[in-house]
Tab-separated table of C-alpha atoms in Angstrom:
chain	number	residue	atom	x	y	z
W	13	UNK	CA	100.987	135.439	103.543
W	14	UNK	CA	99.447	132.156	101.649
W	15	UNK	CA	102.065	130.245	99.900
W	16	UNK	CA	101.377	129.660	96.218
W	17	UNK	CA	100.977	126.569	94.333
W	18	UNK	CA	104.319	126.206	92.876
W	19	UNK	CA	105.830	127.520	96.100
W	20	UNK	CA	103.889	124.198	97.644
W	21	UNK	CA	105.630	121.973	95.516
W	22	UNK	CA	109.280	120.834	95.450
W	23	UNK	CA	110.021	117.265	96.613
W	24	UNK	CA	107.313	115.835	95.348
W	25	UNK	CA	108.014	116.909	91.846
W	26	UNK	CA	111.575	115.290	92.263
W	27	UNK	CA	110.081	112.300	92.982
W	28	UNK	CA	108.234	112.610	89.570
W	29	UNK	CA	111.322	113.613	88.022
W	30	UNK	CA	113.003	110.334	89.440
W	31	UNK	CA	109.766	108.604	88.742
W	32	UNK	CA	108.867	109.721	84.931
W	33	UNK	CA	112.150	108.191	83.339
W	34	UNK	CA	112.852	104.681	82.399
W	35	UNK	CA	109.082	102.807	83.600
W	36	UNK	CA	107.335	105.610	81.777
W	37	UNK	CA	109.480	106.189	78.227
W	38	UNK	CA	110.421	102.808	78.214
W	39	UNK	CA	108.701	100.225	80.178
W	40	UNK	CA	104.854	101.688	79.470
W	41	UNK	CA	105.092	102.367	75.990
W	42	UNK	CA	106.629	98.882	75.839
W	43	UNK	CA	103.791	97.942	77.783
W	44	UNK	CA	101.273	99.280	75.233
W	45	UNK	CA	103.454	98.501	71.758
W	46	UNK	CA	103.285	94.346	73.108
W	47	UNK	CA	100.121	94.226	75.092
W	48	UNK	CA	97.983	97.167	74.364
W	49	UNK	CA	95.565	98.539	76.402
W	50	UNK	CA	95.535	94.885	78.472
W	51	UNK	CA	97.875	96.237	81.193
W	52	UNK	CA	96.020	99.062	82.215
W	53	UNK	CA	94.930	96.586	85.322
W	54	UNK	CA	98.702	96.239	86.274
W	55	UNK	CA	99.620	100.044	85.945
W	56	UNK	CA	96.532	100.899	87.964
W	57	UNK	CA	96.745	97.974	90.626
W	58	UNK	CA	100.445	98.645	91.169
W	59	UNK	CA	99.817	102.480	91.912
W	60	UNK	CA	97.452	101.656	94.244
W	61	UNK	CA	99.016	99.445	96.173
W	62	UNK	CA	102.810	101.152	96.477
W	63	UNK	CA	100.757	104.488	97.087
W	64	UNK	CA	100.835	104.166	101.106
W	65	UNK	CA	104.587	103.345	101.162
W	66	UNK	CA	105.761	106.042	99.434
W	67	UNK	CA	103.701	108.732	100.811
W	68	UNK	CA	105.294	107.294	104.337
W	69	UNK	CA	108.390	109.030	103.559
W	70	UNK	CA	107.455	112.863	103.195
W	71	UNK	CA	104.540	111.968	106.073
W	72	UNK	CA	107.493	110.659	108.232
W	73	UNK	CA	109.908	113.351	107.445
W	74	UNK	CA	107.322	116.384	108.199
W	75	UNK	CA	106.279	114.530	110.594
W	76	UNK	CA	109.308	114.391	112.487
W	77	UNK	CA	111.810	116.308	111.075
W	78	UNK	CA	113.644	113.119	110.259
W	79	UNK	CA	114.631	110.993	107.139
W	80	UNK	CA	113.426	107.419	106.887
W	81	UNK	CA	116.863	106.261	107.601
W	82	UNK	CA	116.867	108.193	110.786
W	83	UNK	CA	113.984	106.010	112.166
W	84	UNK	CA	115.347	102.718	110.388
W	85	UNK	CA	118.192	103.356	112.885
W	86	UNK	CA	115.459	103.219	115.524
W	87	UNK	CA	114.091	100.232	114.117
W	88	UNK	CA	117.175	98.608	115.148
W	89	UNK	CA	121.061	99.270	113.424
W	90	UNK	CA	120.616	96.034	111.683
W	91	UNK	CA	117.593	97.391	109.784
W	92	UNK	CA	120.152	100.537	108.911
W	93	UNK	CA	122.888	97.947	107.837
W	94	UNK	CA	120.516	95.915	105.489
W	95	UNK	CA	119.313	98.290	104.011
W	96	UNK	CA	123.207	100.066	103.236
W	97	UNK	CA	124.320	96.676	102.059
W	98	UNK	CA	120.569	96.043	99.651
W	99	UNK	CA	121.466	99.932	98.319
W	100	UNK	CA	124.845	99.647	97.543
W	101	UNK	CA	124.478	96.685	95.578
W	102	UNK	CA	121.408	98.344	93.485
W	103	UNK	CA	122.448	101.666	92.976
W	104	UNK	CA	125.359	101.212	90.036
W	105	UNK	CA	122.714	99.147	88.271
W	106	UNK	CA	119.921	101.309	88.286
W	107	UNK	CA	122.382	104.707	87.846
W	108	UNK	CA	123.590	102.852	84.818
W	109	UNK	CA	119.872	101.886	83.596
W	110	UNK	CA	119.177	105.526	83.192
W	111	UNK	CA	121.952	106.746	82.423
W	112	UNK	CA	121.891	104.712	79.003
W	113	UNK	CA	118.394	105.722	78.435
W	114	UNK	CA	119.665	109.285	78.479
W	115	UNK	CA	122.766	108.505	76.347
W	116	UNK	CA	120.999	106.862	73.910
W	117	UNK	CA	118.329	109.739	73.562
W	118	UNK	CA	121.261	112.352	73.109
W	119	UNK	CA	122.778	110.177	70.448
W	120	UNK	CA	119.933	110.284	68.638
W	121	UNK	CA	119.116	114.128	68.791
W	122	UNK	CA	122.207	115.875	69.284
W	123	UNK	CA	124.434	113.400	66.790
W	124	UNK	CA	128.292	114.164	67.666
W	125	UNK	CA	128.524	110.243	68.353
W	126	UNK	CA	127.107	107.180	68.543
W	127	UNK	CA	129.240	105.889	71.425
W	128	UNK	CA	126.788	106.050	74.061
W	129	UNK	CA	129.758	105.566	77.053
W	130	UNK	CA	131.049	108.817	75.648
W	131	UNK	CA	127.228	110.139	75.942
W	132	UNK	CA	127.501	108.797	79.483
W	133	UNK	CA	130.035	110.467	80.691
W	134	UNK	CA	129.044	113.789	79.473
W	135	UNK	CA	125.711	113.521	81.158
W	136	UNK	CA	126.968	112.642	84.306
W	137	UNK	CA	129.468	115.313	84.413
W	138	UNK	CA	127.167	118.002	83.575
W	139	UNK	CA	125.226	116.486	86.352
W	140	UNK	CA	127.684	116.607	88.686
W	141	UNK	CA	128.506	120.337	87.890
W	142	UNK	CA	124.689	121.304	87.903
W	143	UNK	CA	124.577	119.393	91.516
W	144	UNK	CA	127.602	121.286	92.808
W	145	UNK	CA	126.664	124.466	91.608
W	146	UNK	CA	122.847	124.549	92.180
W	147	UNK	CA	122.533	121.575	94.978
W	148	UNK	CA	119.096	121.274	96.126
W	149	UNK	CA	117.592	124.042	95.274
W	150	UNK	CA	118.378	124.558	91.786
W	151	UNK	CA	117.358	120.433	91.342
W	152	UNK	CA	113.885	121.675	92.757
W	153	UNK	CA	113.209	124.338	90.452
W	154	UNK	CA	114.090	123.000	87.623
W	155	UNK	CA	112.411	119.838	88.055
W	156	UNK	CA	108.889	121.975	87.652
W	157	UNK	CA	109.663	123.501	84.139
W	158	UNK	CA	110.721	119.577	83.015
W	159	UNK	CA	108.130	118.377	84.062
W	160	UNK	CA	105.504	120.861	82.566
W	161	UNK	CA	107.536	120.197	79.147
W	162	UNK	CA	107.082	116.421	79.257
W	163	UNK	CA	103.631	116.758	80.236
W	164	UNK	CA	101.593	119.078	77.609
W	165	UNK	CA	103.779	117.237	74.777
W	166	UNK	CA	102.629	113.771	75.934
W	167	UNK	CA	98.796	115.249	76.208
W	168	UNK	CA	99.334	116.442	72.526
W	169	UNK	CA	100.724	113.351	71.540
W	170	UNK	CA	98.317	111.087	72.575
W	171	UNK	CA	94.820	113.492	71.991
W	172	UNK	CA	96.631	113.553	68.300
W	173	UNK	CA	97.354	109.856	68.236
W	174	UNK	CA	93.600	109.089	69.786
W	175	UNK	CA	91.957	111.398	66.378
W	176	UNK	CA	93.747	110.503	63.996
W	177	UNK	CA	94.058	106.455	63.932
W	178	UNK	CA	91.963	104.264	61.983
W	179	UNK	CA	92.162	101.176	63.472
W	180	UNK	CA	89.682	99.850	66.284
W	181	UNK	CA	91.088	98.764	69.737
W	182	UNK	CA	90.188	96.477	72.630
W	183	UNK	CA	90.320	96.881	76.081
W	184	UNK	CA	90.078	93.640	77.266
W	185	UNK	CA	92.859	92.899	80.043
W	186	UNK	CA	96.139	90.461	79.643
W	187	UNK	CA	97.561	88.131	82.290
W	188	UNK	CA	100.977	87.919	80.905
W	189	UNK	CA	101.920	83.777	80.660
W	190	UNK	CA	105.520	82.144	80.315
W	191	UNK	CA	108.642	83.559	81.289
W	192	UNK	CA	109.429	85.787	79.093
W	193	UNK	CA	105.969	87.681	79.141
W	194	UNK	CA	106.004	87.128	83.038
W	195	UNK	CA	109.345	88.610	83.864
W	196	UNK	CA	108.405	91.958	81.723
W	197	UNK	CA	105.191	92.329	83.801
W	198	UNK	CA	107.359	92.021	87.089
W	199	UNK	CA	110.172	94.343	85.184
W	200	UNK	CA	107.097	96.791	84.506
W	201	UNK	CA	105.136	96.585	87.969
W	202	UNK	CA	109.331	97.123	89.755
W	203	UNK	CA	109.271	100.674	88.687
W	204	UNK	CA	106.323	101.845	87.934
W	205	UNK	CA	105.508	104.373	89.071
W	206	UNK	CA	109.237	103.974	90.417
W	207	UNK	CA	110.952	101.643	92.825
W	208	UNK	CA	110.231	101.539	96.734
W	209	UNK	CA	113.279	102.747	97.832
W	210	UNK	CA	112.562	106.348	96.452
W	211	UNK	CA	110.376	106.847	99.604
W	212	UNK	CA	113.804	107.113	101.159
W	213	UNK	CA	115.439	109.622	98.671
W	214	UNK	CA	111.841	111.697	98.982
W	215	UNK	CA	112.297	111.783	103.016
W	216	UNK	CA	115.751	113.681	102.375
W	217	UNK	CA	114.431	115.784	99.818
W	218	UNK	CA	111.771	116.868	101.953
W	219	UNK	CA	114.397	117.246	105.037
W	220	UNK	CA	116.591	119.749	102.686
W	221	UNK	CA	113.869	121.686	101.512
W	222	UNK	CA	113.087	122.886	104.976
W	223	UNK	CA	116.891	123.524	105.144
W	224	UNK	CA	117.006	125.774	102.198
W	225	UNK	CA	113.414	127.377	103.205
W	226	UNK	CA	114.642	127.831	106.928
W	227	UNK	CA	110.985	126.755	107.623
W	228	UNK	CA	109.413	123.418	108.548
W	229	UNK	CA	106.790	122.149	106.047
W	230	UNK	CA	103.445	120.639	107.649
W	231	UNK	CA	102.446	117.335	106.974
W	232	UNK	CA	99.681	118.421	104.905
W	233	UNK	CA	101.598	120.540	102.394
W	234	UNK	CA	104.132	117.224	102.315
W	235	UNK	CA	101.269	115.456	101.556
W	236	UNK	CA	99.705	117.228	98.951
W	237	UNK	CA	103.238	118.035	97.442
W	238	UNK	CA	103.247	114.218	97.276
W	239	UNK	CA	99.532	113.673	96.138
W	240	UNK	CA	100.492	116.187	92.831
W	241	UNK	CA	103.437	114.251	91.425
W	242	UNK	CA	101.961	111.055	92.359
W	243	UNK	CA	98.946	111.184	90.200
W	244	UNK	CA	101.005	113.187	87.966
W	245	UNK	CA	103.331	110.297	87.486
W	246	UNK	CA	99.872	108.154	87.300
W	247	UNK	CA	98.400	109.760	85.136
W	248	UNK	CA	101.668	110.014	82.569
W	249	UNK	CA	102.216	106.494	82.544
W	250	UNK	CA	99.085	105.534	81.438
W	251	UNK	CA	99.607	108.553	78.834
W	252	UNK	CA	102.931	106.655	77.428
W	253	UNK	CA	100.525	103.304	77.493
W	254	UNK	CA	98.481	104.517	75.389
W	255	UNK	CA	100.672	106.003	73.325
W	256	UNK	CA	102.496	102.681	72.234
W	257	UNK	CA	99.253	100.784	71.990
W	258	UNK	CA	98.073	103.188	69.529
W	259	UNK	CA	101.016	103.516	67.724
W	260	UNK	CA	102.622	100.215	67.938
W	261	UNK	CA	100.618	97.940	69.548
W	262	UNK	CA	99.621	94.903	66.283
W	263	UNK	CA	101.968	97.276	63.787
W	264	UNK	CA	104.334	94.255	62.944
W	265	UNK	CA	106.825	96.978	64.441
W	266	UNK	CA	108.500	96.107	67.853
W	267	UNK	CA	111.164	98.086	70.086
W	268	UNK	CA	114.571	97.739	69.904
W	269	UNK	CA	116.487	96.902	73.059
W	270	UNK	CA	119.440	98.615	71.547
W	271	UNK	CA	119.732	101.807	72.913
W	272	UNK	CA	120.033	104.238	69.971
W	273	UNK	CA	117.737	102.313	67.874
W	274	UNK	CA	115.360	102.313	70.581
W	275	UNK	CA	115.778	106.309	71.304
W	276	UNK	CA	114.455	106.750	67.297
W	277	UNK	CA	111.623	104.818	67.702
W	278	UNK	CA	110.804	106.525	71.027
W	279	UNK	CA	111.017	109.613	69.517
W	280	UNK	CA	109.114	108.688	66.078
W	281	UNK	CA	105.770	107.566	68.093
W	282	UNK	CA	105.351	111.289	68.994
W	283	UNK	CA	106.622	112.722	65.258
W	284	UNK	CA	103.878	110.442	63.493
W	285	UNK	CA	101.178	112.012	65.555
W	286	UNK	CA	102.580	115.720	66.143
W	287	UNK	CA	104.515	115.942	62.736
W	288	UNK	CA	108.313	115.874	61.961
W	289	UNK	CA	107.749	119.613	62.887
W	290	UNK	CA	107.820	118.321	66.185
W	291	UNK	CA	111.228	115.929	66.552
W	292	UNK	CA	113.517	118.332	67.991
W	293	UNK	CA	110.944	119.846	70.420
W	294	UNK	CA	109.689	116.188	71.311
W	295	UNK	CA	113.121	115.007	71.240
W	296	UNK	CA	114.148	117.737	73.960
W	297	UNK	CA	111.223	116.552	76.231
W	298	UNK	CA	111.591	113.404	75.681
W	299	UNK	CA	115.674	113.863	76.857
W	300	UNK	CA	115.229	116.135	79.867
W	301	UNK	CA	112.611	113.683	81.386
W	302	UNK	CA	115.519	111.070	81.244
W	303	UNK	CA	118.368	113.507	82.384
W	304	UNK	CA	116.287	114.780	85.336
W	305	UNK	CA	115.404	110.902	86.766
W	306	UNK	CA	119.729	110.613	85.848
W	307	UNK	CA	120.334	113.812	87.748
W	308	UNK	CA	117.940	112.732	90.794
W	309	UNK	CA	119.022	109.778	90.917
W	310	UNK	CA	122.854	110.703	90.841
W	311	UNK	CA	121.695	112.843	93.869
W	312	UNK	CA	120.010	111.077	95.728
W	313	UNK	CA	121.581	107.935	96.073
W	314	UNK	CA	125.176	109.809	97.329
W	315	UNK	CA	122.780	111.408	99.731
W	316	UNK	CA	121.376	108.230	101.058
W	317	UNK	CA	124.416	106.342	101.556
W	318	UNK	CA	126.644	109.586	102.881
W	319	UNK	CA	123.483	109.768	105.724
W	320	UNK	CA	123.494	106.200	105.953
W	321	UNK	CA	127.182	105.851	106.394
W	322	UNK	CA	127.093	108.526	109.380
W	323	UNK	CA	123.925	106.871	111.233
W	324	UNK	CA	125.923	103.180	111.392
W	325	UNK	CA	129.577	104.978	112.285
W	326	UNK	CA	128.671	107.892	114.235
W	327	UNK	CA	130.653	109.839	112.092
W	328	UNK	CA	129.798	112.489	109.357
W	329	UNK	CA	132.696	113.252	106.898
W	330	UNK	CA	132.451	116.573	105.402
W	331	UNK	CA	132.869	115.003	101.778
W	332	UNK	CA	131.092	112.288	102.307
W	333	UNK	CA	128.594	113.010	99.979
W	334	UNK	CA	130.773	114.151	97.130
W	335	UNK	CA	132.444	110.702	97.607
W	336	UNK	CA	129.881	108.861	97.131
W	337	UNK	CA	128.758	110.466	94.230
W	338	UNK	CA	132.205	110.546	92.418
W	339	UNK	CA	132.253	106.728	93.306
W	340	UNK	CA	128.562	105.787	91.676
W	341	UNK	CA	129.537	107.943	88.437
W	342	UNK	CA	132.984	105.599	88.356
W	343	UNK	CA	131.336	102.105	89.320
W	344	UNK	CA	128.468	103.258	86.225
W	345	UNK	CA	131.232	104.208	84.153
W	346	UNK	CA	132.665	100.653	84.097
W	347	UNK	CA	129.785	99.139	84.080
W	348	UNK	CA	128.561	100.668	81.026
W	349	UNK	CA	132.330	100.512	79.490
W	350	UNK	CA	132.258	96.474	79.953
W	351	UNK	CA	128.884	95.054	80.651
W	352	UNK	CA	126.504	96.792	78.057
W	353	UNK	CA	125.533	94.253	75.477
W	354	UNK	CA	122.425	95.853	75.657
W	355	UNK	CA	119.955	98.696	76.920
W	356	UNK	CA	116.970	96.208	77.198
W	357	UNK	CA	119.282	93.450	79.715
W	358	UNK	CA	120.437	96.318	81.651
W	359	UNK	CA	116.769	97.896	81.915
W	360	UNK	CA	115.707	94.686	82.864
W	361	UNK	CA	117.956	93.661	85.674
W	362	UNK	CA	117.658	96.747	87.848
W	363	UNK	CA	112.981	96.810	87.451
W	364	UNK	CA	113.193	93.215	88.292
W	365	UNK	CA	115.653	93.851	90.930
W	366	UNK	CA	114.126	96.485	92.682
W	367	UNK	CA	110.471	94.843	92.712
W	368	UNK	CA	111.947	91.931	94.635
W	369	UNK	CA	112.928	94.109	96.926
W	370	UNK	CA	110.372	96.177	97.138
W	371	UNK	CA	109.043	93.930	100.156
W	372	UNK	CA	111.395	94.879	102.362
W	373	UNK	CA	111.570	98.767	102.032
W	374	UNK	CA	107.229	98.363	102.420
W	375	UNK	CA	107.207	96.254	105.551
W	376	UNK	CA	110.002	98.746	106.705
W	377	UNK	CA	107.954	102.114	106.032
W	378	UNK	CA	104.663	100.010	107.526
W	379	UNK	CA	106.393	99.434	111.162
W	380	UNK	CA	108.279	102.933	110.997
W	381	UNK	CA	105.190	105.080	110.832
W	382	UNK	CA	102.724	102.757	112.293
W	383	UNK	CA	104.944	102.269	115.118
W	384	UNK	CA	105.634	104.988	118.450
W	385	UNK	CA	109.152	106.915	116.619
W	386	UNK	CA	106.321	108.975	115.050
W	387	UNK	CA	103.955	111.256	116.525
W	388	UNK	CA	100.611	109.710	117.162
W	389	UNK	CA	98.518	112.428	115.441
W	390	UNK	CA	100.075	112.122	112.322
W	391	UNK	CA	100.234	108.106	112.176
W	392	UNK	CA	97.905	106.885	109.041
W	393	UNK	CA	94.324	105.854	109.238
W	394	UNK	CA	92.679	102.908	109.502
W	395	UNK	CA	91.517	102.874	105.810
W	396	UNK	CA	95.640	103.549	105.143
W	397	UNK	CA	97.166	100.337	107.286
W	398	UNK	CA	94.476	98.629	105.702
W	399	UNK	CA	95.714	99.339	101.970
W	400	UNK	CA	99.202	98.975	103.251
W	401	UNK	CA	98.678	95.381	104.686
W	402	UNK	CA	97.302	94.512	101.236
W	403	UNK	CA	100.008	96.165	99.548
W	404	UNK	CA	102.320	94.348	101.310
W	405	UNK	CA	100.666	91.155	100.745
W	406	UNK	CA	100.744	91.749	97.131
W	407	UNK	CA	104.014	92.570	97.112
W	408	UNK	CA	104.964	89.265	98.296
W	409	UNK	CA	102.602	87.434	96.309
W	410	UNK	CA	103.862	88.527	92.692
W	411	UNK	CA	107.270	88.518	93.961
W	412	UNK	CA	107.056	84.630	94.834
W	413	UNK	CA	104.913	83.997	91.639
W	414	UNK	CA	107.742	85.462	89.816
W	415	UNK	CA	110.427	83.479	91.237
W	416	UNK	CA	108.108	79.973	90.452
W	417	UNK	CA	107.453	80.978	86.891
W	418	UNK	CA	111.271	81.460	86.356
């Protein structure tokens, strides 16, 4: 019996649910409100070249029937320990970073407060409940309805926008220059389409969905799984691009990096084009694209360090998971309680921090599947290493030209 095309997807559509959050609603139509159309070259470049390392982790994981961590232990328990120590000093920063993205949207539509902590904690507790009530496979079914949501009102948006403004446009590409302009390209190109070390949480996802399917999925279904929110996420961001450089881009109007301020003006660049018929419908979109990358992401990373924690100790605690999660939601807690001064900082310090080390987790995913822990047969092609060796290379490069320009 063939399989239908829904029925084909499922991690890969998480990974555009982690992926279609903070470097597509904020960072691109950032992108587009202060440089236009002139970092098209960036979005596209960036895509290109992170392509081969995250399509190593559902490739690796069908492959073998193994998470990336699994052969990072084989790589040597020093790899495994790295990359535990690199994680848990990442994740409360990023969890936080969307988390406030969320808040601040849910201020803004649903009212009730303006204290976006208190917004915090009620999104991550309805998180947690969804997560202990639905676990995997409720996360993977939902994530397809989001996602369809987010994507025909962002079409409409931006076909809408494209009609109906009067002023001409360029598309002559920037090279952002000085620091300030410098360290939001590096912010932009760290998670867009979404940081490195999602390759890991999309090799677990892929690992539980043969769990809950009792069946194992071929590499070429994890592939083209992957392939569909991959370009999906693509082609989005340069959908939210567009948007602000149509909108915003040389309107004497600039984003806020205060969160709720920020949520209103989000929300407004789809209202002038759809009509104020449209706020609470494009408000809803706009808010379950950030919940879903807060409830992936309060998923995944438990799940990441719980199977990290058992490949380094030999041990698996039954609760590990729920541990870990209940301690992220805490250590986010107090860091939104008393280090938000504002959404922008916090945005800023977790894309900058995981393109720096975005390096490591490529050169990692390069020697794991290149390398004999997997299967000959399903090790990439020449044209592949080639692109990853570049990648990797470019990587580096921006990452050092980053750190000079500082």
């Amino acid at each position: 019996m063939k399989k239908s095309f829904l029925n084909l997807l499922g991690p890969g559509l998480l990974f555009a649910g982690a992926a279609i959050g903070v470097s597509h609603l904020v960072q691109s139509t950032r992108a587009g409100a202060d440089f236009g159309f002139g970092l098209l070259w960036a979005l596209l470049i960036v895509n290109i070249f992170k392509y081969p390392f995250f399509q190593f982790g559902p490739r690796y994981a069908s492959a073998t029937g193994e998470t990336l961590l699994d052969g990072y232990k084989k790589l040597g328990k020093y790899v495994l320990v790295s990359y535990y120590i690199l994680n848990f000093a990442t994740m409360f920063t990023i969890q936080a970073a969307v988390t406030i993205v969320t808040a601040s949207l849910a201020s803004n539509i649903f009212g009730f407060t303006n204290d976006l902590v208190i917004w915090s904690i009620i999104i991550m507790f309805i998180s947690v409940i969804i997560l202990g009530i639905g676990k995997y496979k409720l996360l993977d079914n939902l994530m397809k309805y989001i996602i369809l949501t987010l994507t025909i009102s962002t079409i409409l948006a931006v076909n809408i926008a494209l009609f109906s403004t009067q002023k001409g446009f360029s598309f002559q590409q920037i090279v952002p220059s000085g620091t300030a302009q410098i360290t939001f390209l590096i912010a932009f190109l760290g998670w867009m389409p979404a940081p490195l070390d999602i390759s890991i949480w999309h090799s677990i996802w892929s690992v539980e969905k043969s769990k809950t399917t009792f069946e194992k999925i071929k590499p070429k279904h994890a592939i083209f799984d992957f392939n569909v929110g991959y370009i999906g996420t693509f082609f989005l961001g340069v959908c939210f691009v567009m948007l602000g450089a149509l909108v915003m881009y040389r309107s004497g109007e600039s984003f806020s990096s205060k969160g709720t301020v920020f949520a209103s003006q989000l929300i407004n660049l789809y209202t002038k084009n759809l009509g104020d018929f449209s706020y609470l419908f494009i408000g809803i979109a706009a808010f379950t694209t950030m919940f879903s990358t807060t409830l992936t992401t309060l998923d995944a990373s438990p799940r990441a360090m719980s199977k990290t924690s058992t490949l380094i100790f030999n041990k698996k605690t039954k609760a590990s998971y729920w541990f870990w999660m209940l301690f992220l939601a805490i250590g986010t807690f107090l860091i939104l309680k008393y280090f938000l001064s504002d959404m922008g900082f916090l945005v800023k310090i977790a894309t900058v921090l995981s393109f720096l080390t975005a390096p490591f987790y490529a050169i990692l995913n390069y020697i794991l599947i290149t390398g004999e822990h997997t299967p000959k047969k399903h090790r990439p092609g020449l044209g592949l290493r080639i692109l990853s060796i570049t990648g990797i290379v470019f990587l580096i490069a921006f990452s050092i030209w980053f750190l000079l320009n500082l």
